[in-house]
Tab-separated table of C-alpha atoms in Angstrom:
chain	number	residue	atom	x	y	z
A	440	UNK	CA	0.000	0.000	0.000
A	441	UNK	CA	1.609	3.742	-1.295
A	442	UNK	CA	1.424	5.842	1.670
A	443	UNK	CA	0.961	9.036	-0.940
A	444	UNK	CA	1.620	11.548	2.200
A	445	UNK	CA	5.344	10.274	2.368
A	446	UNK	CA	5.542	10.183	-1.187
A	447	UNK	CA	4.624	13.818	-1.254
A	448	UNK	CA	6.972	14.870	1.094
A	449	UNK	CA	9.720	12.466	-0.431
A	450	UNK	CA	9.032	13.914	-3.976
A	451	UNK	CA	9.247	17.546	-2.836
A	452	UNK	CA	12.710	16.508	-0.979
A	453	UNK	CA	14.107	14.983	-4.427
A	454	UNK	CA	12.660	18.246	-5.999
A	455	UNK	CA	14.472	20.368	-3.609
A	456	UNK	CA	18.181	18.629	-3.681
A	457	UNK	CA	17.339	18.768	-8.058
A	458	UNK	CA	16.828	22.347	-7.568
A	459	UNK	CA	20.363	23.126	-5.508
A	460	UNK	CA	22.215	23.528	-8.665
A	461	UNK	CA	19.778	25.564	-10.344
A	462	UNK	CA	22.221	27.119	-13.322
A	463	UNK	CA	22.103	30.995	-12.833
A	464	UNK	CA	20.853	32.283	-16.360
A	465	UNK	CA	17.093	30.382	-15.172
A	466	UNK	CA	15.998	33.132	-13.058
A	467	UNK	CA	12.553	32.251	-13.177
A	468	UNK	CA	11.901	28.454	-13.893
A	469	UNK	CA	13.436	27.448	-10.537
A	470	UNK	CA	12.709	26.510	-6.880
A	471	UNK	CA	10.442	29.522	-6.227
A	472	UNK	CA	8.380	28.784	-9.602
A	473	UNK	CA	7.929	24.906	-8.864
A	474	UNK	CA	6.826	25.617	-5.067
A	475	UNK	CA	4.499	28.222	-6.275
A	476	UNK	CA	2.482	25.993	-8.497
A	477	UNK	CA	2.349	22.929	-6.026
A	478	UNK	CA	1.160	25.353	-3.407
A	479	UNK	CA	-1.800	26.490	-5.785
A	480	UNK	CA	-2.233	23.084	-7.332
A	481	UNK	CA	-2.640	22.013	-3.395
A	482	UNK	CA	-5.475	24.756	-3.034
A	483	UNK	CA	-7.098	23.873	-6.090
A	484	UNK	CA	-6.791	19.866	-5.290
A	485	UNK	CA	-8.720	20.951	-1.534
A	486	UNK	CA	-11.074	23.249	-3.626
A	487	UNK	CA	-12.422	19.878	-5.502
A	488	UNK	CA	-11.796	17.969	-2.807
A	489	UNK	CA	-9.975	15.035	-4.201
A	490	UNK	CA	-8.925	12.216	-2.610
A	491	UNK	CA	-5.364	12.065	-0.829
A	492	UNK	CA	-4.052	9.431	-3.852
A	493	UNK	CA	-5.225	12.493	-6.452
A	494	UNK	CA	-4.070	15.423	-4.685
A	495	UNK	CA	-0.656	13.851	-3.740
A	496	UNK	CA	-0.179	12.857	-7.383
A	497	UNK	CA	-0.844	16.124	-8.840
A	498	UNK	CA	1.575	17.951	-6.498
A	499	UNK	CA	4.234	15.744	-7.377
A	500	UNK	CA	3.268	16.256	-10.816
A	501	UNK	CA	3.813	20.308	-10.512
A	502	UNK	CA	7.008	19.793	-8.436
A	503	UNK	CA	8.103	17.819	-11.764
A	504	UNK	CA	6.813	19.876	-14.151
A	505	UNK	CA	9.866	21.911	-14.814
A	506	UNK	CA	12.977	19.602	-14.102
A	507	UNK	CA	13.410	19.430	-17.608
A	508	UNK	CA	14.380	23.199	-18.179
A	509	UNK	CA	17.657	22.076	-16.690
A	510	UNK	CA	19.167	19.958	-19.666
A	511	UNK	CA	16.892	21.486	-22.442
A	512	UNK	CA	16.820	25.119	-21.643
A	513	UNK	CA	12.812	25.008	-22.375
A	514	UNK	CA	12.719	23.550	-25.983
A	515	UNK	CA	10.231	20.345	-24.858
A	516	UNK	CA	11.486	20.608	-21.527
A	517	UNK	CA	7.723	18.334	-20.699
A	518	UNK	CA	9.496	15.063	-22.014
A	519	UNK	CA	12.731	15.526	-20.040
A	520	UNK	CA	10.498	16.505	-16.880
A	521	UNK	CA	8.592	13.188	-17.269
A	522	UNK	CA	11.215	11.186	-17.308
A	523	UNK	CA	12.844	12.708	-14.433
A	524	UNK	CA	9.254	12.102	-12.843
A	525	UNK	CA	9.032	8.480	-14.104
A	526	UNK	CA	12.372	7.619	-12.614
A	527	UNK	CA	11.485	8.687	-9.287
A	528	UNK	CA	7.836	7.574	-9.286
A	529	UNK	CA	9.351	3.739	-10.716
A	530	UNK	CA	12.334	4.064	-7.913
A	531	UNK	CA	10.124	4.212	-5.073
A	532	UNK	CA	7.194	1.182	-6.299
A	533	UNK	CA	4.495	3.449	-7.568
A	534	UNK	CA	2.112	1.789	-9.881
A	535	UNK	CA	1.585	2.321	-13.513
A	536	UNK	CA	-1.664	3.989	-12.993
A	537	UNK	CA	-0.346	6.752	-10.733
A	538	UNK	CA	2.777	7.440	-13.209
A	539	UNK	CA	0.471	7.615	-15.983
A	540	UNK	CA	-1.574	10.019	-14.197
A	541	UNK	CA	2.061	12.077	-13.475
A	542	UNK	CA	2.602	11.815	-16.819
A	543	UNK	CA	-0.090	13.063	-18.317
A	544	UNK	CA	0.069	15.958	-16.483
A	545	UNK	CA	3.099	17.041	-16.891
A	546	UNK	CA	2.774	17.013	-20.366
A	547	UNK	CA	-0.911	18.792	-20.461
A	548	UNK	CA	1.830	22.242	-19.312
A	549	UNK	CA	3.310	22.211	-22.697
A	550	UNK	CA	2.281	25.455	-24.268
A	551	UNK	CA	-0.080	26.105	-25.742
A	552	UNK	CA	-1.819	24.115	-22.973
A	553	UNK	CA	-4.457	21.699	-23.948
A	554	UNK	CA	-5.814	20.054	-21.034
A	555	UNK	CA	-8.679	17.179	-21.081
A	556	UNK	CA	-9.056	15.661	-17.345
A	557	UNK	CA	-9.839	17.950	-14.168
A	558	UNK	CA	-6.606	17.369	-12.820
A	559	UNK	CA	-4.532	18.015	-16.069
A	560	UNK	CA	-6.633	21.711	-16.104
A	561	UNK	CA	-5.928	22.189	-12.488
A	562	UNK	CA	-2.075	22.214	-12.926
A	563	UNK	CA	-2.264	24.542	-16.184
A	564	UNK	CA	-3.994	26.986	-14.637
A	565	UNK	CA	-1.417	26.369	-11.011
A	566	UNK	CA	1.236	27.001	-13.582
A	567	UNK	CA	-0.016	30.259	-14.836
A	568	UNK	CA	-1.647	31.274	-11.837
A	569	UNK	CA	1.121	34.293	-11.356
A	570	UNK	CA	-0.689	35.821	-14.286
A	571	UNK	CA	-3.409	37.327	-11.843
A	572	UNK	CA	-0.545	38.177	-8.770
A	573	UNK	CA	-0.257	41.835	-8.170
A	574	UNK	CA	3.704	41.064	-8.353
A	575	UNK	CA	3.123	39.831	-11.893
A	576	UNK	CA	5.510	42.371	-13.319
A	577	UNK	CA	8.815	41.185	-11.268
A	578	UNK	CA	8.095	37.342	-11.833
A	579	UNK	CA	7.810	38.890	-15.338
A	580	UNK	CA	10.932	40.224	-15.593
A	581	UNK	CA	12.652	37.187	-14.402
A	582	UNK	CA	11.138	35.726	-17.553
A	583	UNK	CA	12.325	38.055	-19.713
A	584	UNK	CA	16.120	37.615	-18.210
A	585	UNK	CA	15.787	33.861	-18.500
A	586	UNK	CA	14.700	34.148	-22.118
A	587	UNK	CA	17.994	36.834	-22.762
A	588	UNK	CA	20.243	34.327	-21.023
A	589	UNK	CA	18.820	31.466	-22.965
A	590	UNK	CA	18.743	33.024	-26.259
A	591	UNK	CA	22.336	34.735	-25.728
A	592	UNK	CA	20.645	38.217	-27.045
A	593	UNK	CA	19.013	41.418	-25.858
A	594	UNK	CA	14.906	41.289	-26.072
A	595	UNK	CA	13.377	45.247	-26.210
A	596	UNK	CA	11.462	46.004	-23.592
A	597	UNK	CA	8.567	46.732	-26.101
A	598	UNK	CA	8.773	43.538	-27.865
A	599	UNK	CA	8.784	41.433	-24.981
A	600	UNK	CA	5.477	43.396	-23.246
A	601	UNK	CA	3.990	43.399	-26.755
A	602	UNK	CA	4.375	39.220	-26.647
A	603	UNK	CA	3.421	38.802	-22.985
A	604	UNK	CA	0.036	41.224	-23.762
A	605	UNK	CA	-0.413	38.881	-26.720
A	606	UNK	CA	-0.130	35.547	-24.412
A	607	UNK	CA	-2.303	36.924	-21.427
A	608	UNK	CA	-5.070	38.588	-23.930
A	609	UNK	CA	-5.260	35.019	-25.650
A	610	UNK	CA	-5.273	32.694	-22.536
A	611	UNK	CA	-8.072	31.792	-20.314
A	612	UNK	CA	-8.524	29.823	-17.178
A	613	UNK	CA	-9.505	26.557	-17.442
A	614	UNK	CA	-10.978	25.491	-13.964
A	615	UNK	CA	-13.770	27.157	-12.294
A	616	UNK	CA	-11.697	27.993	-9.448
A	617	UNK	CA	-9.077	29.986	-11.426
A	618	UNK	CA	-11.702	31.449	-13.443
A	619	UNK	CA	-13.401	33.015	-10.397
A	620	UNK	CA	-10.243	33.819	-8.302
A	621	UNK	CA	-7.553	34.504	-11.294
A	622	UNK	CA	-9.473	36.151	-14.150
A	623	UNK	CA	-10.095	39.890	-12.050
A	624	UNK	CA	-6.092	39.621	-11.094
A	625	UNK	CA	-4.812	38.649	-14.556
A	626	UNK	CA	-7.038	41.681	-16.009
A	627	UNK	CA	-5.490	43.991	-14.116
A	628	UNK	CA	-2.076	43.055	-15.139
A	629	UNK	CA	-2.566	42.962	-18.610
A	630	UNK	CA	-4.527	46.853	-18.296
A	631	UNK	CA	-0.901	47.486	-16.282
A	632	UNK	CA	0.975	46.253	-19.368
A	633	UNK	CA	-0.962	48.296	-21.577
A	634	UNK	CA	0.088	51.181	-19.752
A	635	UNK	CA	3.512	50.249	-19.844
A	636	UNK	CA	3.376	49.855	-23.984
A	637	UNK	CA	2.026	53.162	-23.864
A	638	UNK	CA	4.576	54.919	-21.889
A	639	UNK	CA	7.203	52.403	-23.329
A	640	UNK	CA	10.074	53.119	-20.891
A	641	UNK	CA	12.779	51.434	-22.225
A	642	UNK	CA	15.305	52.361	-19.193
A	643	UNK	CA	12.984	49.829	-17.401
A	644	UNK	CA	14.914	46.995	-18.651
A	645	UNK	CA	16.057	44.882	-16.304
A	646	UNK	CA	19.672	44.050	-17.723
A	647	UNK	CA	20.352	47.790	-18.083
A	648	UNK	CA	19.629	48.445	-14.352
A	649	UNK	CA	22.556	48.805	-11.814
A	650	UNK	CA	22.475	45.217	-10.061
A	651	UNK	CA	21.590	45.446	-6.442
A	652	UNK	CA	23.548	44.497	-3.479
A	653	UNK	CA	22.457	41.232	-3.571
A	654	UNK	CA	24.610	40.394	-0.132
A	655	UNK	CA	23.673	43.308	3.041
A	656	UNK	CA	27.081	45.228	3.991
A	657	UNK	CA	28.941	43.486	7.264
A	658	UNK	CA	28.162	46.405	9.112
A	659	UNK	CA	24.080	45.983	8.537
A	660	UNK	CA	24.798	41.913	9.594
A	661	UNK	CA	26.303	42.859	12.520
A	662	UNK	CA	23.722	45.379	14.081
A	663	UNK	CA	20.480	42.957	13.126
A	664	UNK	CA	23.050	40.325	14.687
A	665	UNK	CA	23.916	42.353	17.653
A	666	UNK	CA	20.332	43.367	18.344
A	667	UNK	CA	18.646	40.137	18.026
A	668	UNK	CA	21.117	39.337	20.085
A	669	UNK	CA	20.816	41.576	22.819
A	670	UNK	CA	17.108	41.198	22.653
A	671	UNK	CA	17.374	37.209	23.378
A	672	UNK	CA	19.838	38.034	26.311
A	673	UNK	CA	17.426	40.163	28.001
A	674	UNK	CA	14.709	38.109	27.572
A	675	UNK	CA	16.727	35.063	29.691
A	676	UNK	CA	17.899	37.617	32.064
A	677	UNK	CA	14.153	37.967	32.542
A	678	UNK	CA	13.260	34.315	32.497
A	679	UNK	CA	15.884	33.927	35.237
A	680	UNK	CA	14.810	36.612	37.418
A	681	UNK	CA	11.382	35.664	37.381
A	682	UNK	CA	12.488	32.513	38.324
A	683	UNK	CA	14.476	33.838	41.659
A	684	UNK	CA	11.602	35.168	42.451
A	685	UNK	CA	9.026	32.408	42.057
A	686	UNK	CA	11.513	30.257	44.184
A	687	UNK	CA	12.740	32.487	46.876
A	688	UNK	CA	8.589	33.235	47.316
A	689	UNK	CA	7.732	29.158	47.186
A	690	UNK	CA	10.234	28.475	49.783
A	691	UNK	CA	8.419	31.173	52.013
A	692	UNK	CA	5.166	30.043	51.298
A	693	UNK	CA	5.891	26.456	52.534
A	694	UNK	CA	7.589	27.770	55.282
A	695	UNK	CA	4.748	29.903	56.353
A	696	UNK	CA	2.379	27.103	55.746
A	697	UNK	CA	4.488	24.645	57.885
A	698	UNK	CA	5.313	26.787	61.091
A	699	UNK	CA	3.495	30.564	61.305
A	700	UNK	CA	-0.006	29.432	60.511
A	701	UNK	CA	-0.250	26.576	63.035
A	702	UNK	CA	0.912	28.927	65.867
A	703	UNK	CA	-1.484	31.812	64.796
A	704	UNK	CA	-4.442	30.441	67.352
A	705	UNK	CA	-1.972	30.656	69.875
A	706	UNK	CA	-0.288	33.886	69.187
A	707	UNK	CA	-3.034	36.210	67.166
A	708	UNK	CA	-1.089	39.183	66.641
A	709	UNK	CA	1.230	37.471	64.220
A	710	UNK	CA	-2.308	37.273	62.150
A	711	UNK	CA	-1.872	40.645	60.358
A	712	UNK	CA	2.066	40.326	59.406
A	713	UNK	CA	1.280	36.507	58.770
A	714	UNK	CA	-1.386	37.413	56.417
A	715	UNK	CA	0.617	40.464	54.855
A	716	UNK	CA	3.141	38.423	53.645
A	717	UNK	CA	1.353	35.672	52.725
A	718	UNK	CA	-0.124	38.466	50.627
A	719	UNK	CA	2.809	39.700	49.220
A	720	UNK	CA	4.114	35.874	48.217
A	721	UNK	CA	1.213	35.002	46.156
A	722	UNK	CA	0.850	38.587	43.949
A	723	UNK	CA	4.659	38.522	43.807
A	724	UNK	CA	4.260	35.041	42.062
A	725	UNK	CA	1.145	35.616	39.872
A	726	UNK	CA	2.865	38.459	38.318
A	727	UNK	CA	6.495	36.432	37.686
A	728	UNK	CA	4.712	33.673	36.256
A	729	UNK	CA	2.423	36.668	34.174
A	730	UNK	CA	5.568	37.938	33.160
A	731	UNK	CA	7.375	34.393	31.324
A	732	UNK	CA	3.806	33.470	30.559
A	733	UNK	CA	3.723	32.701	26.695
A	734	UNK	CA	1.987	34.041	24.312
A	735	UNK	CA	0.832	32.665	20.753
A	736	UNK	CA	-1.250	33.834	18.204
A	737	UNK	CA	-3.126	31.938	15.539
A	738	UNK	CA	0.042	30.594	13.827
A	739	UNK	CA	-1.472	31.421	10.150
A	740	UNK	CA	-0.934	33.863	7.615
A	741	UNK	CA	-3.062	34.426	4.320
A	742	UNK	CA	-1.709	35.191	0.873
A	743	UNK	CA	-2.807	38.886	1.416
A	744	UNK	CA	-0.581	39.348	4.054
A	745	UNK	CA	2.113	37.819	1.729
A	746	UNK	CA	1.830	40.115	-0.890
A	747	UNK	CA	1.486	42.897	1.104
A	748	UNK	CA	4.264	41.820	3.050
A	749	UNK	CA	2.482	42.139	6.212
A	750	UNK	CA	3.753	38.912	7.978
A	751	UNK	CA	6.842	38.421	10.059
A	752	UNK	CA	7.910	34.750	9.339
A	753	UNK	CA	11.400	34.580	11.018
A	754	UNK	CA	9.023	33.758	14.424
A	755	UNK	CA	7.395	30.533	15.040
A	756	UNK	CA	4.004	31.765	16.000
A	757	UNK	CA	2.987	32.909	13.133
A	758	UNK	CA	3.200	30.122	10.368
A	759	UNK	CA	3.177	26.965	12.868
A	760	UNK	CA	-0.033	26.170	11.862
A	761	UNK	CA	0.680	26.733	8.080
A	762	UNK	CA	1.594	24.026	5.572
A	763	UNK	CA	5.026	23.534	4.758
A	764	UNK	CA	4.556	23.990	1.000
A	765	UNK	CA	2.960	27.670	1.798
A	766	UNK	CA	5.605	28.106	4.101
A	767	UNK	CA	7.978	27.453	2.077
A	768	UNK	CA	6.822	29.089	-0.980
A	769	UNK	CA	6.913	32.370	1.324
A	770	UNK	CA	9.899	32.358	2.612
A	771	UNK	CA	11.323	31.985	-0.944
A	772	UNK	CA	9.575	34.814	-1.746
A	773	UNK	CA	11.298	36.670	1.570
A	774	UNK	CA	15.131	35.245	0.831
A	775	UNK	CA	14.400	36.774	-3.174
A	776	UNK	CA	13.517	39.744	-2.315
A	777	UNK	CA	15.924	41.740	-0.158
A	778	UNK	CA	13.540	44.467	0.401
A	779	UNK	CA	11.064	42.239	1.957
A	780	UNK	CA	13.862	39.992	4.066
A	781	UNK	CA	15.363	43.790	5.963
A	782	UNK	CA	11.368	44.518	6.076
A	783	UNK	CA	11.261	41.351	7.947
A	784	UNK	CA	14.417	41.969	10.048
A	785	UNK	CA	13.662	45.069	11.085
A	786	UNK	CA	9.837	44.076	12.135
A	787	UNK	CA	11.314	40.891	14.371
A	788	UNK	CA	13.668	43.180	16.344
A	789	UNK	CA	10.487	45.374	16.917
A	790	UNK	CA	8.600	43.165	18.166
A	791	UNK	CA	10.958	41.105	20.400
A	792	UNK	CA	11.568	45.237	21.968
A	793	UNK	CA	8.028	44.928	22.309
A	794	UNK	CA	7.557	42.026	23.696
A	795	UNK	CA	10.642	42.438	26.262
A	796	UNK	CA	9.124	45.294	27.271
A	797	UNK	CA	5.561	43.828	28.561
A	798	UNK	CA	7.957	41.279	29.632
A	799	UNK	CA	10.257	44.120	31.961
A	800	UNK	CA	7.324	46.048	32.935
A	801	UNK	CA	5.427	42.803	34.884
A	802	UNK	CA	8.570	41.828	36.432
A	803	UNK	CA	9.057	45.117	38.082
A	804	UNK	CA	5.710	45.191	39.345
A	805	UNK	CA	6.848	41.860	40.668
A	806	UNK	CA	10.202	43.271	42.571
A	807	UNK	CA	8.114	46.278	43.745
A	808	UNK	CA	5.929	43.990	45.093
A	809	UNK	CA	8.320	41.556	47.017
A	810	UNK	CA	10.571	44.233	48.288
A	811	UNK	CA	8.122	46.545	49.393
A	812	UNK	CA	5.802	43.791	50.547
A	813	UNK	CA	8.456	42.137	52.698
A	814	UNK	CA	10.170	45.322	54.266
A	815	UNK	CA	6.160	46.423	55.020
A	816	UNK	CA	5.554	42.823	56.533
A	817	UNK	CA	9.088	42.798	58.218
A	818	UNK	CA	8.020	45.956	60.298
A	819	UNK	CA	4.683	44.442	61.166
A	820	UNK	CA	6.234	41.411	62.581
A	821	UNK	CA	8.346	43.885	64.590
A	822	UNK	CA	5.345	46.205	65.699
A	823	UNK	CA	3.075	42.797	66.386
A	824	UNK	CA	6.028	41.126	68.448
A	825	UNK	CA	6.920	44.840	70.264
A	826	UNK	CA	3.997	46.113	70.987
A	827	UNK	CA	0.842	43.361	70.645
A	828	UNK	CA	2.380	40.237	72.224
């Protein structure tokens, strides 16, 4: 019996060692591009609600779809992508019915797409889902530089808009889904392409721009390294603290529940000091434990806060409860774009200051409260024992 999970997750790790030597002129039919259409052939599978046999199948099929580009270069890159598919599909026992099914997928991307099974339509329109993004225009200029570096020749900026407004005006959706969630997004990007025809800024082309940094200077490393740094040292200095205090307070409490409280019928003016710093021990615990209390939120993020790059996903509590495939496909998106991954930086150290500071504030109540408390209940015992006995 296939357990089509595992062969899910072992297909995506095959399609992620593949993907490690990724030659440097295919800047866009690479890692990112392949996790991007499993991820929205995944949605798509859930949307129809197929069976885990089906949607494991035709996420292994988009993580295959584009293997080939790396010994053809594109020219019926499909037939080189099944066979990479076949050989791993036949290496780990799969039957014939399930590679077919692979197969037939795979090839249904060839352009210009001609898909005849639900499945096969799903994982055309997964594969030009990006048309509708509102990044459209950076995953197509990655195109555009793959093509150049492929062809060995400068494309215009005009003639290659001219040919993607040609391809975009011509397609159309094949699945219901895409149809209804892809069609308003796609329009958008081809009215934004008209625009750009119309303008026709050639000094927007992307091989005559000044290359960024793609590496941060050692001096930026060093302060996010020193901060984050200084941030996580705090916070144990905290943890600790709180923890002096939660024991130093326990060991009282048992000791006043062991020896004062039995002799308070006997001697009653110990009551009010008794009860003082009985008092004092219990608030001066609730707010240690308030302050290394943890704190989660829902551990999701939407696509919207993606693209708007809203989301902070350098901490655990907010994509724990995400799939790894979405998860993946977003940080991807973070480590290629260098604007986004500082954005990110700069939003974690923010809110660790944030949170340190909730954390600061509680504990102080907490030392307020122990060493006022005790030097208040301190004197009382004094006064009861002076004056009352």
């Amino acid at each position: 019996m296939i357990n089509y999970k595992e062969l899910s997750l072992l297909a995506e790790t095959e399609v992620v060692k593949f993907f490690e030597s990724t030659p440097p002129e295919l800047t866009y039919h690479n890692l990112h591009h392949t996790s991007s259409v499993a991820a929205a052939s995944e949605i798509m599978a859930e949307y129809y609600q197929y069976n885990e046999r089906s949607k494991a199948l035709l996420i292994i099929a988009a993580r295959f779809h584009d293997t080939g580009y790396f010994k053809t270069k594109g020219e019926n890159h499909e037939v080189v992508s099944v066979e990479i598919a076949q050989e791993f599909l036949h290496k780990n026992g799969v039957p014939d019915d399930d590679v077919e099914f692979v197969t037939r997928c795979i090839r249904s991307t060839k352009m210009p797409q001609t898909p005849k099974t639900e499945e096969e339509k799903i994982i055309c329109d997964a594969d030009l889902h990006h048309f509708s993004l509102p990044n459209f225009l950076e995953y197509n200029d990655r195109l555009w530089k793959e093509r150049e570096n492929i062809l060995g020749k400068k494309i215009s900026k005009e003639e290659w808009l001219a040919d993607t407004l040609n391809l975009m005006s011509s397609h159309s959706y094949f699945t219901t889904f895409a149809d209804a969630n892809y069609t308003s997004g796609k329009q958008n990007n081809i009215n934004q392409i008209k625009e750009l025809l119309k303008k026709n800024k050639t000094d927007s082309h992307p091989s005559s721009k000044k290359e960024k940094v793609e590496k941060p200077s050692k001096g930026v490393e060093t302060m996010f390294r020193i901060a984050s740094g200084n941030n996580q040292r705090m916070s144990d200095m905290a943890d600790k603290k709180a923890q002096i205090l939660i024991t130093v307070n326990s060991i009282i409490l048992s000791i006043i529940f062991s020896q004062l409280i039995r002799k308070l019928d006997g001697s009653s003016y110990l009551s009010i000091p008794t009860y003082m710093i009985l008092s004092v021990n219990i608030f001066t615990i609730f707010f240690s434990l308030l302050a290394t209390r943890p704190n989660l939120s829902s551990g999701k993020f939407t696509q919207k806060d993606l693209e708007e790059k809203k989301v902070n996903l350098i901490f655990f509590g907010n994509y724990y409860n995400m799939p790894f495939d979405n998860y993946h496909q977003a940080m991807t998106s973070v480590m290629e774009d260098n604007h986004y991954l500082y954005q990110t930086l700069i939003k974690d150290i923010y809110i660790q200051g944030i949170v340190l500071s909730k954390k600061y504030r509680r504990l102080r109540i907490s030392y307020n409260v122990f060493m006022f408390g005790i030097l208040t209940s301190a004197l009382s015992f004094i006064i009861s024992i002076i004056f009352l006995k």
